[in-house]
């Protein structure tokens, strides 16, 4: 039963996107990409341009016949900077897809909702396919989708933290409303975090640090691949509802347990 | 790289055990078993004997050349009852393996640590291979393992609840000490719960309700299989530590985030 | 040791603000206000104007010599509507303080970051003292504070849900940065939720439903008062850090426990 | 409205018990006791006997006309040792109350359910009033209460960890069943943790490290006192149920939110 992820009209088989930063070397990166099954990979174009550590020769190291490149605007602190980097990315790579990141916050690396919205407007007008990185904010997601962004990419937790779905209740609302395909991005530290996002109804997840900084990045990439597939399959398979009663495999089932509570 | 689960000297490839209750019919049960990749399946021998709904013909419906049968003592409220059921199981099935459940609590279906310990003593003396079902209690696990049980099987949450790892901090201690192979049993409602248990270092998990009561039990069984494999692979791959700093893919990494806290 | 809450230069002794909706009658409301020790009370001015149930005669029912009135813009879905309601509130009540709520979302009652920002700009230009209601978004909080808002009021969870601090990790960042006094507003269901917010460093909390809909609203108001004071006192008293080691009251202290993890 | 805590027929006004270890000096300890309002204080009798650091002169430093002394059996690893320490305590202090701790686990300081049960039997036969320290295990609590213990004292988290209610779902079951007065003991790090335990229906809490190791132990003791009172008051006041719908202060209330889930 085919169940493609469709973004901007383009179908993908994989629901796991990978970032390309922080790998020990390009060899490991390529093997991890292979093991992950990812089709979409993000690249920090500004760091490539600057020749930041780990980014010299990065574009050349990727087999672009095989991966759909998703340049991001990492480094941008304002809408203007993001638009400039997006245009640079388009010139360098030929794609008009862009993962829009506007991050003014030097400490926690959280995105700016106002500048992100402004940049999305400009980039959509300039013909870009825009995948904006946002906080776990269902209303902002609605408004970006109404503008015409191709996805919304709410964060699980601060970039690189590995904390998992720290705004889970809000991600749950966001995936239920799903004004555009939802890609949970940032902060996922373990395969179970990725599975959890998919079980809630996310369309895809993006992972970088948790794979690149594992002791064995290639094995971890394969683990994330399986977890994303498991989470998606569970979502489609119709999970049992968590229940407020214990339930043995017998006719005496159904005795009251503690009251259900708020989403965790 | 082979990574067998070894219980009582017997190696298994699968780290997912399945219960056989609550399935719509034996056809679905067999397909779900197949999809799960499980090698060990539990059967409530007392319900089989009583001809409880869903249990008539259950043993015949299982291909015992293929699955390692693990009779359980469901229905026992005391050590005496558990020993009696275990002996009945051995007579009926020929195996001396037994999943020891002593559950006096008619409401929440939680196990009795004292009677479980007593029954384990008796059953070990009588030559059984004992896999005891317990609360998330690291000290009880130590003591049972010291007696000679083949595993310890701490619960994630009350049977059939689907709540996940509600005593996670204690499961974490228990898997770290790991006095015997740890099988997390009961209360897992989603593949992400199973992956989480494996990431903590559990040797295996046992699932029943979450598969049997999914809208599509066969697809859910396959999803749990993947999640268990993903969680195990992640454990072996050496996850990044959750960190107290945000960490972009750049040389400016490492700015303080909120203090790390207690295990969740 | 005096520890006043200062908002827009005005000191308050109480760090618990109360909403005035949902009470059974004005008598109960007045008693609950009294028991809470609150000095700042919010009123949904648009509902007062419309004569919505529970709002007819509300302003008259409040002893305004005693409480600092904080009209809110509940009912506004856009910046324009919010500005209009704020001006109506000023005309009706004589105060230029306004709790700015812009809530387009008919389902989950979450605030709109973009319209809230726009409305804040306009209201500040028009001389209002603005206390904006926002999601748990540290960057938005920074930007509103930079505009000159008197506080930021991040939500704990959706209005009236009683779920507690569902975006706790983000509230933690927000209170650490504290670009303006932080008032946690919405979704607090129990005194422990209020204490938790204060322990994280919030300056105050706002509660309505959890008090108005308790079986005994007056006793619950007193309970919230104590919890807010307890949480504040704990914050000032310098809590022990959660530790990764068990620690008995003896010289053998300090043996490793499970690794600390991400904020919960 | 009087709401005494009754243990073994003896009424107390305070629901906060304090431990006496880890204080900087006896002066601070006495001030913290005063500020906490505690009436019951625990003392590690074995450490007093051994003259362990901080325990020389401890009994003399307590005003025993004012506090109800609760000697504990800290240091005991078996039932035998616990019984011996309890008898020593009775001889030294004249009370037959004993907080029963049997802790074989040198690493995580978790109690032994089997030895605790055995010791409780012996101590009850010897005429002691027994308050046993246990894991968050509702079945063990039932069995100890059936023996005749005066309370059950389930742990929130490992001693001295400050993690809060790590087995909350099990504490919730335990307080609902409440076979004897429930005193949550160990692991509470913040006033909000104490309030949470009381809101769940615990009869009392015991705190030591979180007060003794705060920067300002006296202020922290007062904060815990308020939090315990707040939590108890909230429990009696009948909290709103957490709801699955957002609920504005208006006739349009009641739109669906995410499904409620398992207890957290």
mmCIF file of N, CA and C in Angstrom, chain C residues 21-22 47 53 55 106-109 158-163 166 189-192 195-196 199 208-210 213-216 219-220 223 226-227 229-230 233-234 237-251 255-258 264, chain D residues 21-22 47 52-53 55 106-109 158-163 166 189-192 195-196 199 208-210 213-216 219-220 223 226-227 229-230 233-234 237-251 255-258 264:
data_model
loop_
_atom_site.group_PDB
_atom_site.id
_atom_site.type_symbol
_atom_site.label_atom_id
_atom_site.label_comp_id
_atom_site.label_asym_id
_atom_site.label_seq_id
_atom_site.Cartn_x
_atom_site.Cartn_y
_atom_site.Cartn_z
ATOM 1 N N UNK C 21 -14.479 35.245 35.027
ATOM 2 C CA UNK C 21 -15.524 34.494 34.312
ATOM 3 C C UNK C 21 -15.879 33.201 35.035
ATOM 4 N N UNK C 22 -17.021 32.609 34.657
ATOM 5 C CA UNK C 22 -17.363 31.230 35.034
ATOM 6 C C UNK C 22 -17.765 31.028 36.497
ATOM 7 N N UNK C 47 -17.560 40.953 26.615
ATOM 8 C CA UNK C 47 -18.703 40.192 27.125
ATOM 9 C C UNK C 47 -19.559 41.039 28.059
ATOM 10 N N UNK C 53 -23.774 35.897 29.369
ATOM 11 C CA UNK C 53 -24.134 35.282 30.646
ATOM 12 C C UNK C 53 -22.990 35.412 31.655
ATOM 13 N N UNK C 55 -21.887 38.104 32.853
ATOM 14 C CA UNK C 55 -21.140 39.359 32.718
ATOM 15 C C UNK C 55 -21.998 40.598 32.940
ATOM 16 N N UNK C 106 -10.778 28.966 16.636
ATOM 17 C CA UNK C 106 -12.047 28.707 17.313
ATOM 18 C C UNK C 106 -12.035 27.403 18.105
ATOM 19 N N UNK C 107 -11.017 26.602 17.911
ATOM 20 C CA UNK C 107 -11.031 25.268 18.520
ATOM 21 C C UNK C 107 -10.199 25.187 19.784
ATOM 22 N N UNK C 108 -8.953 25.602 19.700
ATOM 23 C CA UNK C 108 -8.058 25.413 20.832
ATOM 24 C C UNK C 108 -7.759 26.712 21.578
ATOM 25 N N UNK C 109 -8.332 27.802 21.067
ATOM 26 C CA UNK C 109 -8.219 29.094 21.761
ATOM 27 C C UNK C 109 -6.774 29.529 21.975
ATOM 28 N N UNK C 158 -3.862 25.197 26.825
ATOM 29 C CA UNK C 158 -5.046 25.906 26.328
ATOM 30 C C UNK C 158 -5.966 26.387 27.453
ATOM 31 N N UNK C 159 -6.593 27.530 27.225
ATOM 32 C CA UNK C 159 -7.489 28.155 28.212
ATOM 33 C C UNK C 159 -8.526 27.152 28.720
ATOM 34 N N UNK C 160 -8.628 27.070 30.006
ATOM 35 C CA UNK C 160 -9.681 26.241 30.596
ATOM 36 C C UNK C 160 -9.393 24.760 30.608
ATOM 37 N N UNK C 161 -8.203 24.358 30.121
ATOM 38 C CA UNK C 161 -7.947 22.914 30.011
ATOM 39 C C UNK C 161 -7.527 22.289 31.344
ATOM 40 N N UNK C 162 -6.859 23.055 32.183
ATOM 41 C CA UNK C 162 -6.390 22.500 33.454
ATOM 42 C C UNK C 162 -5.222 21.545 33.344
ATOM 43 N N UNK C 163 -4.505 21.593 32.219
ATOM 44 C CA UNK C 163 -3.442 20.613 31.980
ATOM 45 C C UNK C 163 -2.121 20.922 32.669
ATOM 46 N N UNK C 166 2.295 22.606 29.957
ATOM 47 C CA UNK C 166 2.557 21.667 28.865
ATOM 48 C C UNK C 166 3.756 22.060 28.019
ATOM 49 N N UNK C 189 -4.347 24.043 36.300
ATOM 50 C CA UNK C 189 -5.523 23.376 36.845
ATOM 51 C C UNK C 189 -5.451 23.104 38.339
ATOM 52 N N UNK C 190 -4.256 23.182 38.901
ATOM 53 C CA UNK C 190 -4.057 22.805 40.297
ATOM 54 C C UNK C 190 -3.028 23.730 40.932
ATOM 55 N N UNK C 191 -3.093 23.890 42.229
ATOM 56 C CA UNK C 191 -2.078 24.710 42.910
ATOM 57 C C UNK C 191 -0.646 24.262 42.605
ATOM 58 N N UNK C 192 -0.422 22.960 42.478
ATOM 59 C CA UNK C 192 0.948 22.516 42.189
ATOM 60 C C UNK C 192 1.437 23.061 40.845
ATOM 61 N N UNK C 195 2.555 26.569 41.626
ATOM 62 C CA UNK C 195 3.818 26.554 42.362
ATOM 63 C C UNK C 195 4.977 26.242 41.420
ATOM 64 N N UNK C 196 4.751 25.299 40.512
ATOM 65 C CA UNK C 196 5.795 24.920 39.554
ATOM 66 C C UNK C 196 6.201 26.115 38.693
ATOM 67 N N UNK C 199 8.283 28.403 40.820
ATOM 68 C CA UNK C 199 9.606 27.826 41.085
ATOM 69 C C UNK C 199 10.537 27.995 39.889
ATOM 70 N N UNK C 208 -8.171 31.279 36.405
ATOM 71 C CA UNK C 208 -9.610 31.548 36.425
ATOM 72 C C UNK C 208 -10.401 30.242 36.584
ATOM 73 N N UNK C 209 -10.417 29.434 35.515
ATOM 74 C CA UNK C 209 -11.259 28.235 35.527
ATOM 75 C C UNK C 209 -11.010 27.325 36.723
ATOM 76 N N UNK C 210 -9.736 27.093 37.051
ATOM 77 C CA UNK C 210 -9.422 26.143 38.123
ATOM 78 C C UNK C 210 -10.018 26.566 39.455
ATOM 79 N N UNK C 213 -14.330 26.824 38.773
ATOM 80 C CA UNK C 213 -15.022 25.551 38.578
ATOM 81 C C UNK C 213 -14.666 24.489 39.606
ATOM 82 N N UNK C 214 -13.927 24.843 40.621
ATOM 83 C CA UNK C 214 -13.729 23.898 41.729
ATOM 84 C C UNK C 214 -15.064 23.714 42.448
ATOM 85 N N UNK C 215 -15.195 22.610 43.122
ATOM 86 C CA UNK C 215 -16.424 22.410 43.912
ATOM 87 C C UNK C 215 -16.547 23.517 44.949
ATOM 88 N N UNK C 216 -15.425 23.853 45.568
ATOM 89 C CA UNK C 216 -15.426 24.934 46.554
ATOM 90 C C UNK C 216 -14.459 26.015 46.073
ATOM 91 N N UNK C 219 -12.293 27.963 48.807
ATOM 92 C CA UNK C 219 -11.177 27.190 49.358
ATOM 93 C C UNK C 219 -10.079 27.006 48.307
ATOM 94 N N UNK C 220 -10.497 26.825 47.059
ATOM 95 C CA UNK C 220 -9.479 26.649 46.018
ATOM 96 C C UNK C 220 -8.699 27.936 45.793
ATOM 97 N N UNK C 223 -6.124 28.056 48.334
ATOM 98 C CA UNK C 223 -5.077 27.076 48.050
ATOM 99 C C UNK C 223 -4.109 27.603 46.986
ATOM 100 N N UNK C 226 -1.743 30.147 48.536
ATOM 101 C CA UNK C 226 -0.625 29.538 49.267
ATOM 102 C C UNK C 226 0.408 28.938 48.321
ATOM 103 N N UNK C 227 -0.078 28.296 47.274
ATOM 104 C CA UNK C 227 0.846 27.632 46.344
ATOM 105 C C UNK C 227 1.717 28.644 45.614
ATOM 106 N N UNK C 229 2.564 31.585 46.751
ATOM 107 C CA UNK C 229 3.531 32.080 47.740
ATOM 108 C C UNK C 229 4.626 31.045 47.997
ATOM 109 N N UNK C 230 4.235 29.789 48.069
ATOM 110 C CA UNK C 230 5.210 28.717 48.290
ATOM 111 C C UNK C 230 6.201 28.628 47.130
ATOM 112 N N UNK C 233 8.527 31.619 47.220
ATOM 113 C CA UNK C 233 9.477 31.496 48.334
ATOM 114 C C UNK C 233 10.547 30.460 48.009
ATOM 115 N N UNK C 234 10.149 29.364 47.384
ATOM 116 C CA UNK C 234 11.113 28.327 47.022
ATOM 117 C C UNK C 234 12.125 28.853 46.004
ATOM 118 N N UNK C 237 14.466 30.911 47.848
ATOM 119 C CA UNK C 237 15.234 30.176 48.867
ATOM 120 C C UNK C 237 16.372 29.358 48.275
ATOM 121 N N UNK C 238 16.422 29.244 46.935
ATOM 122 C CA UNK C 238 17.541 28.516 46.326
ATOM 123 C C UNK C 238 17.412 27.023 46.479
ATOM 124 N N UNK C 239 16.581 26.374 45.638
ATOM 125 C CA UNK C 239 16.357 24.923 45.754
ATOM 126 C C UNK C 239 17.630 24.116 45.550
ATOM 127 N N UNK C 240 17.668 22.961 46.185
ATOM 128 C CA UNK C 240 18.712 21.986 45.882
ATOM 129 C C UNK C 240 18.637 21.659 44.396
ATOM 130 N N UNK C 241 19.743 21.417 43.727
ATOM 131 C CA UNK C 241 19.634 20.929 42.341
ATOM 132 C C UNK C 241 19.179 19.478 42.339
ATOM 133 N N UNK C 242 18.276 19.088 41.399
ATOM 134 C CA UNK C 242 18.002 17.658 41.273
ATOM 135 C C UNK C 242 19.322 16.976 40.989
ATOM 136 N N UNK C 243 19.573 15.862 41.589
ATOM 137 C CA UNK C 243 20.904 15.297 41.426
ATOM 138 C C UNK C 243 20.858 13.912 40.793
ATOM 139 N N UNK C 244 21.972 13.526 40.258
ATOM 140 C CA UNK C 244 22.069 12.239 39.593
ATOM 141 C C UNK C 244 22.595 11.171 40.533
ATOM 142 N N UNK C 245 22.649 11.486 41.819
ATOM 143 C CA UNK C 245 23.118 10.504 42.787
ATOM 144 C C UNK C 245 22.115 10.400 43.920
ATOM 145 N N UNK C 246 21.923 9.191 44.430
ATOM 146 C CA UNK C 246 21.155 9.055 45.655
ATOM 147 C C UNK C 246 22.006 9.623 46.776
ATOM 148 N N UNK C 247 21.366 10.079 47.827
ATOM 149 C CA UNK C 247 22.132 10.778 48.843
ATOM 150 C C UNK C 247 21.507 10.551 50.208
ATOM 151 N N UNK C 248 21.968 9.549 50.915
ATOM 152 C CA UNK C 248 21.440 9.305 52.246
ATOM 153 C C UNK C 248 22.013 10.321 53.220
ATOM 154 N N UNK C 249 21.410 10.403 54.389
ATOM 155 C CA UNK C 249 21.916 11.321 55.418
ATOM 156 C C UNK C 249 23.112 10.693 56.120
ATOM 157 N N UNK C 250 24.164 10.401 55.430
ATOM 158 C CA UNK C 250 25.294 9.682 56.005
ATOM 159 C C UNK C 250 26.538 9.875 55.173
ATOM 160 N N UNK C 251 27.690 9.526 55.725
ATOM 161 C CA UNK C 251 28.950 9.705 54.998
ATOM 162 C C UNK C 251 29.077 8.824 53.759
ATOM 163 N N UNK C 255 26.415 8.021 45.650
ATOM 164 C CA UNK C 255 26.589 6.941 44.679
ATOM 165 C C UNK C 255 25.771 7.249 43.428
ATOM 166 N N UNK C 256 26.283 6.884 42.251
ATOM 167 C CA UNK C 256 25.643 7.265 40.993
ATOM 168 C C UNK C 256 24.201 6.787 40.867
ATOM 169 N N UNK C 257 23.355 7.664 40.431
ATOM 170 C CA UNK C 257 21.990 7.329 39.998
ATOM 171 C C UNK C 257 21.942 7.462 38.478
ATOM 172 N N UNK C 258 20.784 7.209 37.866
ATOM 173 C CA UNK C 258 20.716 7.388 36.415
ATOM 174 C C UNK C 258 21.093 8.804 36.015
ATOM 175 N N UNK C 264 11.848 18.317 31.976
ATOM 176 C CA UNK C 264 10.566 17.630 31.731
ATOM 177 C C UNK C 264 9.518 18.593 31.251
ATOM 178 N N UNK D 21 18.473 14.937 59.062
ATOM 179 C CA UNK D 21 19.823 14.796 58.543
ATOM 180 C C UNK D 21 20.220 15.974 57.674
ATOM 181 N N UNK D 22 21.521 16.095 57.434
ATOM 182 C CA UNK D 22 22.066 16.981 56.407
ATOM 183 C C UNK D 22 21.995 18.476 56.703
ATOM 184 N N UNK D 47 22.682 6.147 63.280
ATOM 185 C CA UNK D 47 23.726 7.158 63.091
ATOM 186 C C UNK D 47 23.969 7.933 64.381
ATOM 187 N N UNK D 52 27.665 9.421 63.952
ATOM 188 C CA UNK D 52 27.958 9.829 62.575
ATOM 189 C C UNK D 52 27.917 11.353 62.480
ATOM 190 N N UNK D 53 28.628 11.906 61.488
ATOM 191 C CA UNK D 53 28.675 13.362 61.358
ATOM 192 C C UNK D 53 27.269 13.950 61.332
ATOM 193 N N UNK D 55 25.172 13.848 63.694
ATOM 194 C CA UNK D 55 24.235 13.119 64.545
ATOM 195 C C UNK D 55 24.630 13.109 66.030
ATOM 196 N N UNK D 106 23.012 -0.606 47.744
ATOM 197 C CA UNK D 106 24.008 0.400 48.117
ATOM 198 C C UNK D 106 24.047 1.555 47.125
ATOM 199 N N UNK D 107 23.403 1.406 45.984
ATOM 200 C CA UNK D 107 23.552 2.402 44.932
ATOM 201 C C UNK D 107 22.382 3.376 44.874
ATOM 202 N N UNK D 108 21.172 2.838 44.786
ATOM 203 C CA UNK D 108 20.022 3.714 44.580
ATOM 204 C C UNK D 108 19.178 3.880 45.829
ATOM 205 N N UNK D 109 19.561 3.200 46.916
ATOM 206 C CA UNK D 109 18.896 3.382 48.206
ATOM 207 C C UNK D 109 17.406 3.062 48.142
ATOM 208 N N UNK D 158 14.211 8.159 44.348
ATOM 209 C CA UNK D 158 15.275 7.776 45.272
ATOM 210 C C UNK D 158 15.592 8.873 46.287
ATOM 211 N N UNK D 159 15.957 8.440 47.479
ATOM 212 C CA UNK D 159 16.280 9.347 48.588
ATOM 213 C C UNK D 159 17.299 10.401 48.161
ATOM 214 N N UNK D 160 16.975 11.627 48.426
ATOM 215 C CA UNK D 160 17.927 12.697 48.180
ATOM 216 C C UNK D 160 18.047 13.136 46.740
ATOM 217 N N UNK D 161 17.228 12.530 45.851
ATOM 218 C CA UNK D 161 17.402 12.854 44.431
ATOM 219 C C UNK D 161 16.729 14.161 44.032
ATOM 220 N N UNK D 162 15.629 14.492 44.690
ATOM 221 C CA UNK D 162 14.922 15.718 44.322
ATOM 222 C C UNK D 162 14.136 15.636 43.029
ATOM 223 N N UNK D 163 13.866 14.427 42.561
ATOM 224 C CA UNK D 163 13.223 14.263 41.251
ATOM 225 C C UNK D 163 11.707 14.437 41.252
ATOM 226 N N UNK D 166 8.216 10.325 40.618
ATOM 227 C CA UNK D 166 8.604 9.589 39.426
ATOM 228 C C UNK D 166 7.707 8.377 39.163
ATOM 229 N N UNK D 189 11.696 17.283 45.696
ATOM 230 C CA UNK D 189 12.744 18.286 45.621
ATOM 231 C C UNK D 189 12.239 19.712 45.713
ATOM 232 N N UNK D 190 10.942 19.898 45.501
ATOM 233 C CA UNK D 190 10.386 21.241 45.429
ATOM 234 C C UNK D 190 9.009 21.259 46.076
ATOM 235 N N UNK D 191 8.579 22.401 46.568
ATOM 236 C CA UNK D 191 7.224 22.494 47.113
ATOM 237 C C UNK D 191 6.149 22.004 46.142
ATOM 238 N N UNK D 192 6.305 22.271 44.856
ATOM 239 C CA UNK D 192 5.271 21.807 43.912
ATOM 240 C C UNK D 192 5.157 20.289 43.920
ATOM 241 N N UNK D 195 2.991 19.544 46.914
ATOM 242 C CA UNK D 195 1.593 19.891 46.634
ATOM 243 C C UNK D 195 0.953 18.850 45.728
ATOM 244 N N UNK D 196 1.706 18.399 44.730
ATOM 245 C CA UNK D 196 1.188 17.397 43.797
ATOM 246 C C UNK D 196 0.808 16.114 44.533
ATOM 247 N N UNK D 199 -2.369 16.744 46.411
ATOM 248 C CA UNK D 199 -3.518 16.853 45.496
ATOM 249 C C UNK D 199 -3.998 15.480 45.036
ATOM 250 N N UNK D 208 13.294 15.940 53.638
ATOM 251 C CA UNK D 208 14.537 16.209 54.357
ATOM 252 C C UNK D 208 15.515 16.981 53.477
ATOM 253 N N UNK D 209 16.104 16.296 52.496
ATOM 254 C CA UNK D 209 17.170 16.916 51.697
ATOM 255 C C UNK D 209 16.762 18.243 51.076
ATOM 256 N N UNK D 210 15.549 18.297 50.517
ATOM 257 C CA UNK D 210 15.144 19.511 49.791
ATOM 258 C C UNK D 210 15.123 20.728 50.696
ATOM 259 N N UNK D 213 19.195 21.095 52.241
ATOM 260 C CA UNK D 213 20.215 21.520 51.273
ATOM 261 C C UNK D 213 19.815 22.728 50.441
ATOM 262 N N UNK D 214 18.681 23.340 50.762
ATOM 263 C CA UNK D 214 18.367 24.607 50.095
ATOM 264 C C UNK D 214 19.373 25.652 50.548
ATOM 265 N N UNK D 215 19.545 26.679 49.747
ATOM 266 C CA UNK D 215 20.437 27.776 50.176
ATOM 267 C C UNK D 215 19.919 28.372 51.466
ATOM 268 N N UNK D 216 18.609 28.548 51.547
ATOM 269 C CA UNK D 216 17.998 29.076 52.774
ATOM 270 C C UNK D 216 17.009 28.039 53.304
ATOM 271 N N UNK D 219 13.628 29.332 54.978
ATOM 272 C CA UNK D 219 12.628 29.814 54.021
ATOM 273 C C UNK D 219 12.044 28.647 53.232
ATOM 274 N N UNK D 220 12.880 27.675 52.899
ATOM 275 C CA UNK D 220 12.372 26.532 52.137
ATOM 276 C C UNK D 220 11.412 25.705 52.984
ATOM 277 N N UNK D 223 8.188 27.328 52.823
ATOM 278 C CA UNK D 223 7.572 27.143 51.503
ATOM 279 C C UNK D 223 6.940 25.751 51.395
ATOM 280 N N UNK D 226 3.612 25.722 53.279
ATOM 281 C CA UNK D 226 2.500 26.300 52.521
ATOM 282 C C UNK D 226 2.043 25.387 51.395
ATOM 283 N N UNK D 227 3.005 24.767 50.729
ATOM 284 C CA UNK D 227 2.663 23.916 49.581
ATOM 285 C C UNK D 227 1.866 22.696 50.027
ATOM 286 N N UNK D 229 -0.033 22.534 52.671
ATOM 287 C CA UNK D 229 -1.365 23.021 53.022
ATOM 288 C C UNK D 229 -2.182 23.315 51.764
ATOM 289 N N UNK D 230 -1.533 23.903 50.779
ATOM 290 C CA UNK D 230 -2.234 24.213 49.528
ATOM 291 C C UNK D 230 -2.704 22.944 48.833
ATOM 292 N N UNK D 233 -5.595 21.451 50.783
ATOM 293 C CA UNK D 233 -6.803 22.260 50.603
ATOM 294 C C UNK D 233 -7.410 22.032 49.214
ATOM 295 N N UNK D 234 -6.551 21.922 48.214
ATOM 296 C CA UNK D 234 -7.045 21.712 46.852
ATOM 297 C C UNK D 234 -7.736 20.352 46.739
ATOM 298 N N UNK D 237 -11.009 20.747 48.243
ATOM 299 C CA UNK D 237 -11.875 21.719 47.567
ATOM 300 C C UNK D 237 -12.497 21.170 46.297
ATOM 301 N N UNK D 238 -12.053 19.980 45.858
ATOM 302 C CA UNK D 238 -12.665 19.392 44.663
ATOM 303 C C UNK D 238 -12.223 20.067 43.391
ATOM 304 N N UNK D 239 -11.035 19.710 42.877
ATOM 305 C CA UNK D 239 -10.506 20.364 41.673
ATOM 306 C C UNK D 239 -11.380 20.119 40.447
ATOM 307 N N UNK D 240 -11.346 21.051 39.530
ATOM 308 C CA UNK D 240 -11.923 20.835 38.204
ATOM 309 C C UNK D 240 -11.257 19.613 37.593
ATOM 310 N N UNK D 241 -11.967 18.824 36.836
ATOM 311 C CA UNK D 241 -11.261 17.760 36.106
ATOM 312 C C UNK D 241 -10.494 18.360 34.941
ATOM 313 N N UNK D 242 -9.253 17.856 34.683
ATOM 314 C CA UNK D 242 -8.588 18.301 33.443
ATOM 315 C C UNK D 242 -9.517 17.950 32.305
ATOM 316 N N UNK D 243 -9.680 18.803 31.356
ATOM 317 C CA UNK D 243 -10.692 18.488 30.337
ATOM 318 C C UNK D 243 -10.087 18.375 28.951
ATOM 319 N N UNK D 244 -10.824 17.708 28.103
ATOM 320 C CA UNK D 244 -10.355 17.505 26.738
ATOM 321 C C UNK D 244 -10.875 18.584 25.815
ATOM 322 N N UNK D 245 -11.452 19.657 26.378
ATOM 323 C CA UNK D 245 -11.959 20.737 25.555
ATOM 324 C C UNK D 245 -11.414 22.049 26.074
ATOM 325 N N UNK D 246 -11.127 22.969 25.138
ATOM 326 C CA UNK D 246 -10.817 24.319 25.583
ATOM 327 C C UNK D 246 -12.111 24.913 26.091
ATOM 328 N N UNK D 247 -12.017 25.901 26.967
ATOM 329 C CA UNK D 247 -13.230 26.403 27.578
ATOM 330 C C UNK D 247 -13.069 27.865 27.923
ATOM 331 N N UNK D 248 -13.493 28.738 26.988
ATOM 332 C CA UNK D 248 -13.377 30.162 27.271
ATOM 333 C C UNK D 248 -14.469 30.577 28.252
ATOM 334 N N UNK D 249 -14.332 31.755 28.792
ATOM 335 C CA UNK D 249 -15.355 32.277 29.696
ATOM 336 C C UNK D 249 -16.531 32.816 28.890
ATOM 337 N N UNK D 250 -17.151 31.974 28.131
ATOM 338 C CA UNK D 250 -18.203 32.466 27.239
ATOM 339 C C UNK D 250 -19.098 31.326 26.797
ATOM 340 N N UNK D 251 -20.272 31.639 26.231
ATOM 341 C CA UNK D 251 -21.205 30.597 25.799
ATOM 342 C C UNK D 251 -20.674 29.729 24.668
ATOM 343 N N UNK D 255 -15.263 23.343 22.786
ATOM 344 C CA UNK D 255 -14.838 22.776 21.506
ATOM 345 C C UNK D 255 -13.748 21.735 21.767
ATOM 346 N N UNK D 256 -13.753 20.644 20.971
ATOM 347 C CA UNK D 256 -12.822 19.540 21.240
ATOM 348 C C UNK D 256 -11.352 19.928 21.236
ATOM 349 N N UNK D 257 -10.654 19.457 22.219
ATOM 350 C CA UNK D 257 -9.189 19.517 22.266
ATOM 351 C C UNK D 257 -8.655 18.104 22.034
ATOM 352 N N UNK D 258 -7.347 17.905 22.069
ATOM 353 C CA UNK D 258 -6.808 16.546 21.903
ATOM 354 C C UNK D 258 -7.379 15.606 22.951
ATOM 355 N N UNK D 264 -0.121 11.082 33.876
ATOM 356 C CA UNK D 264 1.289 11.412 33.644
ATOM 357 C C UNK D 264 2.158 10.887 34.756
#
